[in-house]
């Protein structure tokens, strides 16, 4: 009995997908509001995931705050301590937007300046679908690089997005009135 080439190709595709899921890395953010687990997509955003994991493994995110919370947009973290001091960063990475991952509710993407290749340690979690951040629709046409999705803890993300915010100065327009910290970021697998 011969197996058809089409059946073999379909089986290979399923096996490839299953292997990529099995190898997907998960990072757990233990925050003062609860735990958030993020499944990373190293296949579609390899440089961004490697950069993020390097910061996690170095302990960079331990003790940083969510410094920008906009309830109908996103929550951002990864750069500042509770006294609003910026943590030192490694060199910026190239933009990996346009990888097929979209800025939808629950996606995690790199924050950056107007320079598309300026992302370092800061990242945000989209709390709504934000197609205006995707390549071709973003103001600069380049977009923001999505590199994973919240796999557990969207209830925690929703809790964070609902906190009261204050304007501290020009740099901190949407700062939570009561600091929300990442106590520890760890790689789960």
Coordinates of N, CA and C in Angstrom, one line a residue:
X1 N 0.8 -1.2 0.0 CA 0.0 0.0 0.0 C 0.9 1.2 0.0
X2 N 0.6 2.2 -1.0 CA 1.4 3.4 -1.1 C 0.7 4.5 -0.3
X3 N 1.5 5.4 0.3 CA 0.9 6.6 0.9 C 1.1 7.7 -0.1
X4 N 0.0 8.5 -0.2 CA 0.0 9.6 -1.2 C 1.0 10.7 -0.7
X5 N 1.6 11.3 -1.7 CA 2.5 12.5 -1.4 C 1.8 13.6 -0.6
X6 N 0.5 13.8 -1.0 CA -0.3 14.8 -0.3 C -0.5 14.5 1.2
X7 N -0.8 13.2 1.5 CA -0.9 12.8 2.9 C 0.4 12.9 3.6
X8 N 1.5 12.5 3.0 CA 2.8 12.7 3.6 C 3.1 14.1 3.9
X9 N 2.8 15.0 3.0 CA 3.1 16.5 3.2 C 2.2 17.0 4.3
X10 N 0.9 16.6 4.4 CA 0.1 17.0 5.4 C 0.6 16.6 6.8
X11 N 1.0 15.3 6.8 CA 1.5 14.7 8.1 C 2.8 15.5 8.5
X12 N 3.6 15.8 7.6 CA 4.9 16.6 7.9 C 4.5 18.0 8.4
X13 N 3.5 18.6 7.9 CA 3.1 19.9 8.3 C 2.6 19.9 9.7
X14 N 1.8 18.9 10.0 CA 1.2 18.7 11.4 C 2.4 18.5 12.4
X15 N 3.3 17.6 12.0 CA 4.4 17.3 12.9 C 5.3 18.5 13.1
X16 N 5.5 19.3 12.1 CA 6.3 20.5 12.2 C 5.6 21.5 13.1
X17 N 4.3 21.7 13.0 CA 3.5 22.6 13.8 C 3.6 22.1 15.3
X18 N 3.4 20.8 15.5 CA 3.4 20.2 16.9 C 4.8 20.4 17.5
X19 N 5.9 20.2 16.7 CA 7.2 20.5 17.2 C 7.4 21.9 17.6
X20 N 6.9 22.8 16.8 CA 7.2 24.3 17.1 C 6.4 24.6 18.3
X21 N 5.2 24.1 18.5 CA 4.4 24.3 19.8 C 5.2 23.8 21.0
X22 N 5.7 22.5 20.8 CA 6.4 21.9 21.9 C 7.7 22.7 22.3
X23 N 8.3 23.3 21.3 CA 9.5 24.1 21.6 C 9.3 25.5 21.9
X24 N 8.0 26.0 21.9 CA 7.7 27.4 22.2 C 8.1 27.7 23.6
X25 N 8.8 28.8 23.8 CA 9.2 29.2 25.2 C 8.1 30.0 25.8
X26 N 7.9 29.8 27.1 CA 7.0 30.6 27.9 C 7.7 31.4 29.0
X27 N 7.4 32.7 29.1 CA 8.0 33.5 30.1 C 6.8 33.8 31.1
X28 N 7.1 33.7 32.4 CA 6.1 34.0 33.4 C 6.5 35.4 34.0
X29 N 5.6 36.3 34.0 CA 5.8 37.6 34.7 C 5.0 37.5 36.0
X30 N 5.7 37.4 37.1 CA 5.0 37.5 38.4 C 4.9 38.9 38.8
X31 N 3.7 39.5 38.8 CA 3.5 40.9 39.1 C 2.8 41.1 40.4
X32 N 2.7 42.3 40.8 CA 2.0 42.6 42.1 C 0.5 42.5 41.9
X33 N 0.1 42.4 40.6 CA -1.4 42.2 40.3 C -1.7 40.8 40.0
X34 N -0.7 39.9 39.9 CA -0.9 38.5 39.5 C 0.1 38.0 38.5
X35 N -0.1 36.8 38.0 CA 0.9 36.2 37.1 C 0.3 36.3 35.6
X36 N 1.3 36.6 34.7 CA 1.0 36.7 33.3 C 2.0 35.7 32.6
X37 N 1.5 34.8 31.8 CA 2.4 33.9 31.0 C 2.3 34.3 29.6
X38 N 3.5 34.4 29.0 CA 3.6 34.8 27.6 C 4.3 33.7 26.8
X39 N 3.6 33.3 25.7 CA 4.2 32.3 24.8 C 4.9 33.1 23.7
X40 N 6.2 32.8 23.5 CA 7.0 33.5 22.6 C 7.0 32.8 21.2
X41 N 7.2 33.6 20.2 CA 7.2 33.0 18.8 C 8.6 33.3 18.2
X42 N 9.6 32.4 18.5 CA 11.0 32.6 18.0 C 11.1 32.3 16.5
X43 N 10.1 31.6 16.0 CA 10.2 31.3 14.6 C 9.9 32.5 13.7
X44 N 9.0 33.3 14.2 CA 8.6 34.5 13.4 C 9.3 35.8 13.8
X45 N 9.8 35.8 15.1 CA 10.6 37.0 15.6 C 11.8 36.5 16.3
X46 N 12.8 35.9 15.6 CA 13.9 35.3 16.3 C 14.8 36.3 17.1
X47 N 15.1 37.4 16.5 CA 16.0 38.4 17.1 C 15.3 39.1 18.3
X48 N 14.0 39.3 18.2 CA 13.2 40.0 19.2 C 13.1 39.0 20.4
X49 N 12.8 37.8 20.2 CA 12.6 36.8 21.2 C 14.0 36.6 21.9
X50 N 15.1 36.5 21.2 CA 16.4 36.3 21.8 C 16.7 37.5 22.7
X51 N 16.4 38.7 22.2 CA 16.7 39.9 23.0 C 15.9 39.9 24.3
X52 N 14.6 39.6 24.2 CA 13.7 39.5 25.3 C 14.2 38.5 26.3
X53 N 14.5 37.3 25.9 CA 15.0 36.2 26.8 C 16.3 36.6 27.4
X54 N 17.2 37.3 26.7 CA 18.4 37.8 27.4 C 18.1 38.7 28.5
X55 N 17.2 39.6 28.4 CA 16.8 40.5 29.5 C 16.2 39.7 30.6
X56 N 15.3 38.8 30.3 CA 14.7 38.0 31.3 C 15.7 37.2 32.1
X57 N 16.6 36.5 31.4 CA 17.7 35.7 32.1 C 18.6 36.6 32.9
X58 N 18.8 37.8 32.5 CA 19.7 38.7 33.2 C 19.1 39.4 34.5
X59 N 17.7 39.1 34.6 CA 17.0 39.7 35.8 C 16.6 41.2 35.5
X60 N 16.7 41.6 34.3 CA 16.5 43.1 34.0 C 15.0 43.5 34.4
X61 N 14.1 42.6 34.2 CA 12.7 42.9 34.4 C 12.3 42.8 35.9
X62 N 13.1 42.2 36.7 CA 12.7 42.0 38.1 C 12.8 43.4 38.8
X63 N 11.6 43.8 39.3 CA 11.5 45.1 40.0 C 11.2 46.3 39.1
X64 N 10.9 46.1 37.9 CA 10.4 47.2 37.0 C 8.9 47.4 37.2
X65 N 8.5 48.6 36.8 CA 7.0 48.9 36.9 C 6.4 48.9 35.6
X66 N 5.1 48.8 35.6 CA 4.3 49.2 34.4 C 4.2 50.7 34.4
X67 N 4.8 51.4 33.5 CA 4.9 52.8 33.6 C 4.0 53.6 32.6
X68 N 3.3 52.8 31.8 CA 2.4 53.4 30.8 C 1.2 52.5 30.7
X69 N 0.1 53.0 31.2 CA -1.1 52.1 31.2 C -2.3 53.0 30.6
X70 N -2.7 52.6 29.4 CA -3.8 53.2 28.7 C -4.9 52.2 28.5
X71 N -5.9 52.2 29.2 CA -7.0 51.2 29.3 C -7.6 50.8 28.0
X72 N -7.7 51.6 27.1 CA -8.3 51.2 25.8 C -7.2 51.1 24.7
X73 N -6.0 50.8 25.1 CA -4.9 50.7 24.1 C -3.9 49.6 24.5
X74 N -3.1 49.8 25.5 CA -2.1 48.8 25.9 C -1.5 49.1 27.3
X75 N -0.7 48.2 27.8 CA 0.0 48.4 29.1 C 1.5 48.2 28.8
X76 N 2.4 49.1 29.2 CA 3.8 49.0 28.9 C 4.7 48.9 30.1
X77 N 5.8 48.2 30.0 CA 6.7 48.0 31.0 C 8.1 47.7 30.5
X78 N 9.1 47.4 31.4 CA 10.3 46.9 30.9 C 11.5 47.9 31.0
X79 N 11.3 49.1 31.6 CA 12.4 50.0 31.6 C 12.6 50.8 32.8
X80 N 11.6 50.9 33.7 CA 11.8 51.8 34.9 C 11.5 51.2 36.2
X81 N 12.3 51.6 37.2 CA 12.1 51.2 38.6 C 11.0 52.1 39.2
X82 N 10.6 51.7 40.4 CA 9.5 52.5 41.1 C 9.8 53.9 41.3
X83 N 11.1 54.3 41.4 CA 11.5 55.7 41.6 C 11.7 56.4 40.2
X84 N 11.2 55.7 39.1 CA 11.2 56.3 37.8 C 12.6 56.4 37.2
X85 N 13.6 55.6 37.7 CA 14.9 55.6 37.1 C 14.9 54.6 36.0
X86 N 15.5 54.9 34.9 CA 15.5 54.0 33.7 C 16.7 53.0 33.9
X87 N 16.4 51.8 33.7 CA 17.4 50.7 33.7 C 18.3 50.8 32.5
X88 N 19.6 50.5 32.6 CA 20.5 50.5 31.5 C 20.1 49.4 30.5
X89 N 20.3 49.6 29.2 CA 19.9 48.6 28.2 C 21.1 48.2 27.4
X90 N 20.8 47.1 26.7 CA 21.8 46.7 25.7 C 21.5 47.4 24.4
X91 N 22.3 47.3 23.3 CA 22.1 47.9 22.1 C 20.7 47.6 21.5
X92 N 20.2 48.5 20.7 CA 18.9 48.3 20.1 C 18.9 47.1 19.1
X93 N 17.7 46.6 18.8 CA 17.6 45.5 17.8 C 16.9 45.9 16.6
X94 N 17.1 45.2 15.5 CA 16.4 45.6 14.3 C 14.9 45.2 14.4
X95 N 14.1 46.0 13.7 CA 12.6 45.8 13.7 C 12.2 44.5 13.0
X96 N 11.4 43.7 13.7 CA 10.9 42.5 13.1 C 9.4 42.5 12.8
X97 N 8.9 43.7 12.6 CA 7.4 43.8 12.3 C 7.3 43.2 10.9
X98 N 6.1 42.9 10.5 CA 5.9 42.3 9.2 C 6.2 40.8 9.1
X99 N 6.2 40.2 10.3 CA 6.4 38.8 10.4 C 5.2 37.9 10.4
X100 N 4.0 38.6 10.2 CA 2.8 37.8 10.1 C 2.0 37.9 11.5
X101 N 2.7 38.3 12.5 CA 2.1 38.4 13.8 C 1.4 39.8 14.0
X102 N 0.2 39.9 14.4 CA -0.5 41.1 14.5 C -0.7 41.7 15.9
X103 N -0.8 43.0 16.0 CA -1.1 43.7 17.2 C -2.6 43.5 17.6
X104 N -2.9 42.3 18.1 CA -4.3 42.0 18.5 C -4.3 41.9 20.0
X105 N -5.5 41.9 20.6 CA -5.6 41.8 22.1 C -4.8 40.6 22.5
X106 N -4.0 40.8 23.6 CA -3.2 39.8 24.1 C -1.8 39.6 23.5
X107 N -1.6 40.3 22.4 CA -0.2 40.1 21.8 C 0.8 41.0 22.6
X108 N 2.0 40.6 22.5 CA 3.1 41.3 23.2 C 4.0 41.8 22.1
X109 N 4.4 43.1 22.2 CA 5.2 43.7 21.1 C 6.3 44.6 21.8
X110 N 7.3 44.9 21.0 CA 8.4 45.8 21.4 C 8.0 47.3 21.3
X111 N 8.3 48.0 22.4 CA 8.1 49.5 22.3 C 9.4 50.0 21.6
X112 N 9.3 51.2 21.0 CA 10.4 51.8 20.3 C 10.1 53.3 20.2
X113 N 11.1 54.0 19.7 CA 11.0 55.4 19.4 C 10.6 55.6 18.0
X114 N 10.7 56.8 17.4 CA 10.3 57.0 16.0 C 11.3 56.2 15.1
X115 N 12.5 55.9 15.6 CA 13.4 55.1 14.8 C 12.9 53.6 14.9
X116 N 12.6 53.0 13.7 CA 12.1 51.7 13.8 C 13.0 50.6 14.4
X117 N 14.3 50.9 14.3 CA 15.3 50.0 14.9 C 15.8 50.4 16.2
X118 N 14.9 50.8 17.1 CA 15.4 51.4 18.4 C 14.9 50.6 19.6
X119 N 14.2 49.5 19.4 CA 13.7 48.7 20.5 C 14.9 48.1 21.4
X120 N 14.7 48.2 22.7 CA 15.7 47.6 23.6 C 15.0 46.7 24.6
X121 N 14.6 47.2 25.7 CA 14.0 46.3 26.7 C 12.5 46.5 26.9
X122 N 12.0 47.6 26.6 CA 10.6 47.9 26.9 C 9.6 47.2 25.9
X123 N 8.5 46.7 26.5 CA 7.5 46.0 25.7 C 6.2 46.4 26.2
X124 N 5.2 46.0 25.4 CA 3.8 46.3 25.8 C 2.9 45.1 25.4
X125 N 1.8 45.1 26.1 CA 0.8 44.1 25.9 C -0.5 44.8 25.4
X126 N -0.9 44.4 24.2 CA -2.1 45.1 23.6 C -3.4 44.6 24.4
X127 N -4.2 45.5 24.9 CA -5.4 45.2 25.6 C -6.6 45.2 24.7
X128 N -6.5 45.7 23.5 CA -7.5 45.7 22.5 C -6.8 45.3 21.1
X129 N -7.5 45.0 20.1 CA -6.9 44.9 18.8 C -6.4 46.3 18.3
X130 N -5.2 46.4 18.0 CA -4.5 47.6 17.5 C -4.0 47.5 16.1
X131 N -4.8 47.4 15.1 CA -4.3 47.3 13.7 C -3.5 48.5 13.3
X132 N -3.7 49.6 13.9 CA -2.9 50.8 13.6 C -1.4 50.7 14.0
X133 N -1.0 49.6 14.7 CA 0.4 49.4 15.0 C 1.0 48.4 14.1
X134 N 0.3 47.8 13.2 CA 0.8 46.8 12.3 C 1.5 47.5 11.1
X135 N 2.4 46.8 10.5 CA 3.1 47.4 9.3 C 2.1 47.8 8.2
X136 N 2.3 48.9 7.6 CA 1.4 49.4 6.5 C 0.3 50.2 7.1
X137 N -0.1 50.1 8.4 CA -1.1 50.9 9.0 C -0.6 51.9 10.0
X138 N 0.6 51.6 10.6 CA 1.2 52.5 11.6 C 1.6 53.8 10.9
X139 N 1.7 54.8 11.7 CA 1.9 56.2 11.1 C 3.2 56.2 10.3
X140 N 4.2 55.4 10.7 CA 5.5 55.4 9.9 C 5.5 54.3 8.9
X141 N 4.4 53.5 8.8 CA 4.4 52.4 7.8 C 5.1 51.2 8.3
X142 N 6.0 51.3 9.3 CA 6.8 50.2 9.7 C 6.2 49.3 10.7
X143 N 5.4 49.8 11.7 CA 4.8 49.0 12.7 C 5.6 48.7 13.9
X144 N 5.0 47.9 14.7 CA 5.6 47.4 16.0 C 5.7 45.9 16.0
X145 N 6.9 45.4 16.4 CA 7.1 44.0 16.2 C 6.4 43.1 17.4
X146 N 5.5 42.3 17.0 CA 4.8 41.4 17.9 C 5.7 40.2 17.9
X147 N 5.9 39.6 19.1 CA 6.8 38.5 19.3 C 6.2 37.4 20.2
X148 N 5.0 37.5 20.5 CA 4.3 36.5 21.4 C 2.9 36.9 21.8
X149 N 2.3 36.0 22.6 CA 0.9 36.3 23.0 C 0.8 35.8 24.5
X150 N -0.1 36.5 25.2 CA -0.4 36.1 26.5 C -1.2 34.7 26.5
X151 N -0.6 33.7 27.1 CA -1.2 32.4 27.1 C -2.0 32.1 28.3
X152 N -1.7 32.8 29.4 CA -2.5 32.8 30.7 C -2.3 34.1 31.3
X153 N -3.4 34.6 32.0 CA -3.3 35.8 32.8 C -3.9 37.0 32.1
X154 N -4.7 36.9 31.1 CA -5.4 38.1 30.5 C -6.3 38.8 31.6
X155 N -6.7 38.0 32.6 CA -7.5 38.7 33.6 C -6.6 39.6 34.4
X156 N -5.3 39.3 34.6 CA -4.4 40.2 35.3 C -4.1 41.4 34.4
X157 N -3.9 41.2 33.1 CA -3.7 42.3 32.1 C -4.9 43.2 32.2
X158 N -6.1 42.7 32.3 CA -7.3 43.5 32.4 C -7.4 44.3 33.7
X159 N -6.9 43.6 34.8 CA -6.9 44.3 36.1 C -5.9 45.5 36.0
X160 N -4.7 45.3 35.3 CA -3.7 46.4 35.2 C -4.3 47.5 34.4
X161 N -4.9 47.2 33.3 CA -5.4 48.2 32.4 C -6.5 49.1 33.0
X162 N -7.1 48.6 34.1 CA -8.2 49.3 34.7 C -7.8 50.2 35.9
X163 N -6.5 50.2 36.2 CA -6.0 51.0 37.4 C -6.1 52.5 37.1
X164 N -6.2 53.2 38.2 CA -6.1 54.7 38.1 C -4.7 55.1 37.7
X165 N -4.6 56.1 36.8 CA -3.3 56.6 36.4 C -3.2 58.1 36.6
X166 N -2.0 58.6 36.7 CA -1.8 60.0 37.0 C -0.7 60.5 35.9
X167 N -0.7 61.8 35.8 CA 0.3 62.4 35.0 C 1.4 62.9 35.9
X168 N 2.6 62.3 35.8 CA 3.7 62.7 36.7 C 4.5 63.8 36.1
X169 N 4.8 63.8 34.8 CA 5.5 64.8 34.1 C 5.4 64.5 32.6
X170 N 6.1 65.2 31.7 CA 6.0 64.9 30.3 C 6.3 63.5 29.9
X171 N 7.2 62.9 30.6 CA 7.6 61.5 30.3 C 6.7 60.4 30.8
X172 N 5.9 60.7 31.8 CA 5.0 59.8 32.4 C 3.6 60.3 32.4
X173 N 2.9 60.2 31.3 CA 1.5 60.7 31.2 C 0.4 59.8 31.7
X174 N 0.7 58.5 31.8 CA -0.2 57.5 32.1 C 0.3 56.5 33.1
X175 N 0.9 57.0 34.2 CA 1.6 56.2 35.2 C 0.5 55.7 36.3
X176 N 0.5 54.4 36.6 CA -0.4 54.0 37.6 C -0.2 54.7 38.9
X177 N -1.3 55.2 39.5 CA -1.2 55.9 40.8 C -0.5 55.1 41.9
X178 N -0.8 53.8 41.9 CA -0.2 52.8 42.8 C 0.7 52.0 41.9
X179 N 2.0 51.9 42.2 CA 2.9 51.2 41.3 C 2.5 49.7 41.2
X180 N 2.6 49.2 39.9 CA 2.4 47.8 39.7 C 3.8 47.3 39.1
X181 N 4.4 46.3 39.9 CA 5.7 45.9 39.5 C 5.7 44.5 39.0
X182 N 6.7 44.2 38.2 CA 7.1 42.8 37.8 C 8.0 42.4 39.0
X183 N 7.6 41.5 39.8 CA 8.5 41.1 40.9 C 9.6 40.2 40.3
X184 N 9.2 39.3 39.4 CA 10.2 38.4 38.8 C 9.7 37.9 37.4
X185 N 10.6 37.9 36.5 CA 10.3 37.3 35.2 C 11.2 36.1 35.0
X186 N 10.6 34.9 34.7 CA 11.3 33.7 34.6 C 10.9 32.9 33.3
X187 N 11.9 32.2 32.8 CA 11.6 31.3 31.6 C 11.1 30.0 32.1
X188 N 9.9 29.6 31.7 CA 9.3 28.4 32.2 C 9.7 27.2 31.4
X189 N 9.9 27.3 30.1 CA 10.4 26.2 29.3 C 11.0 26.7 28.0

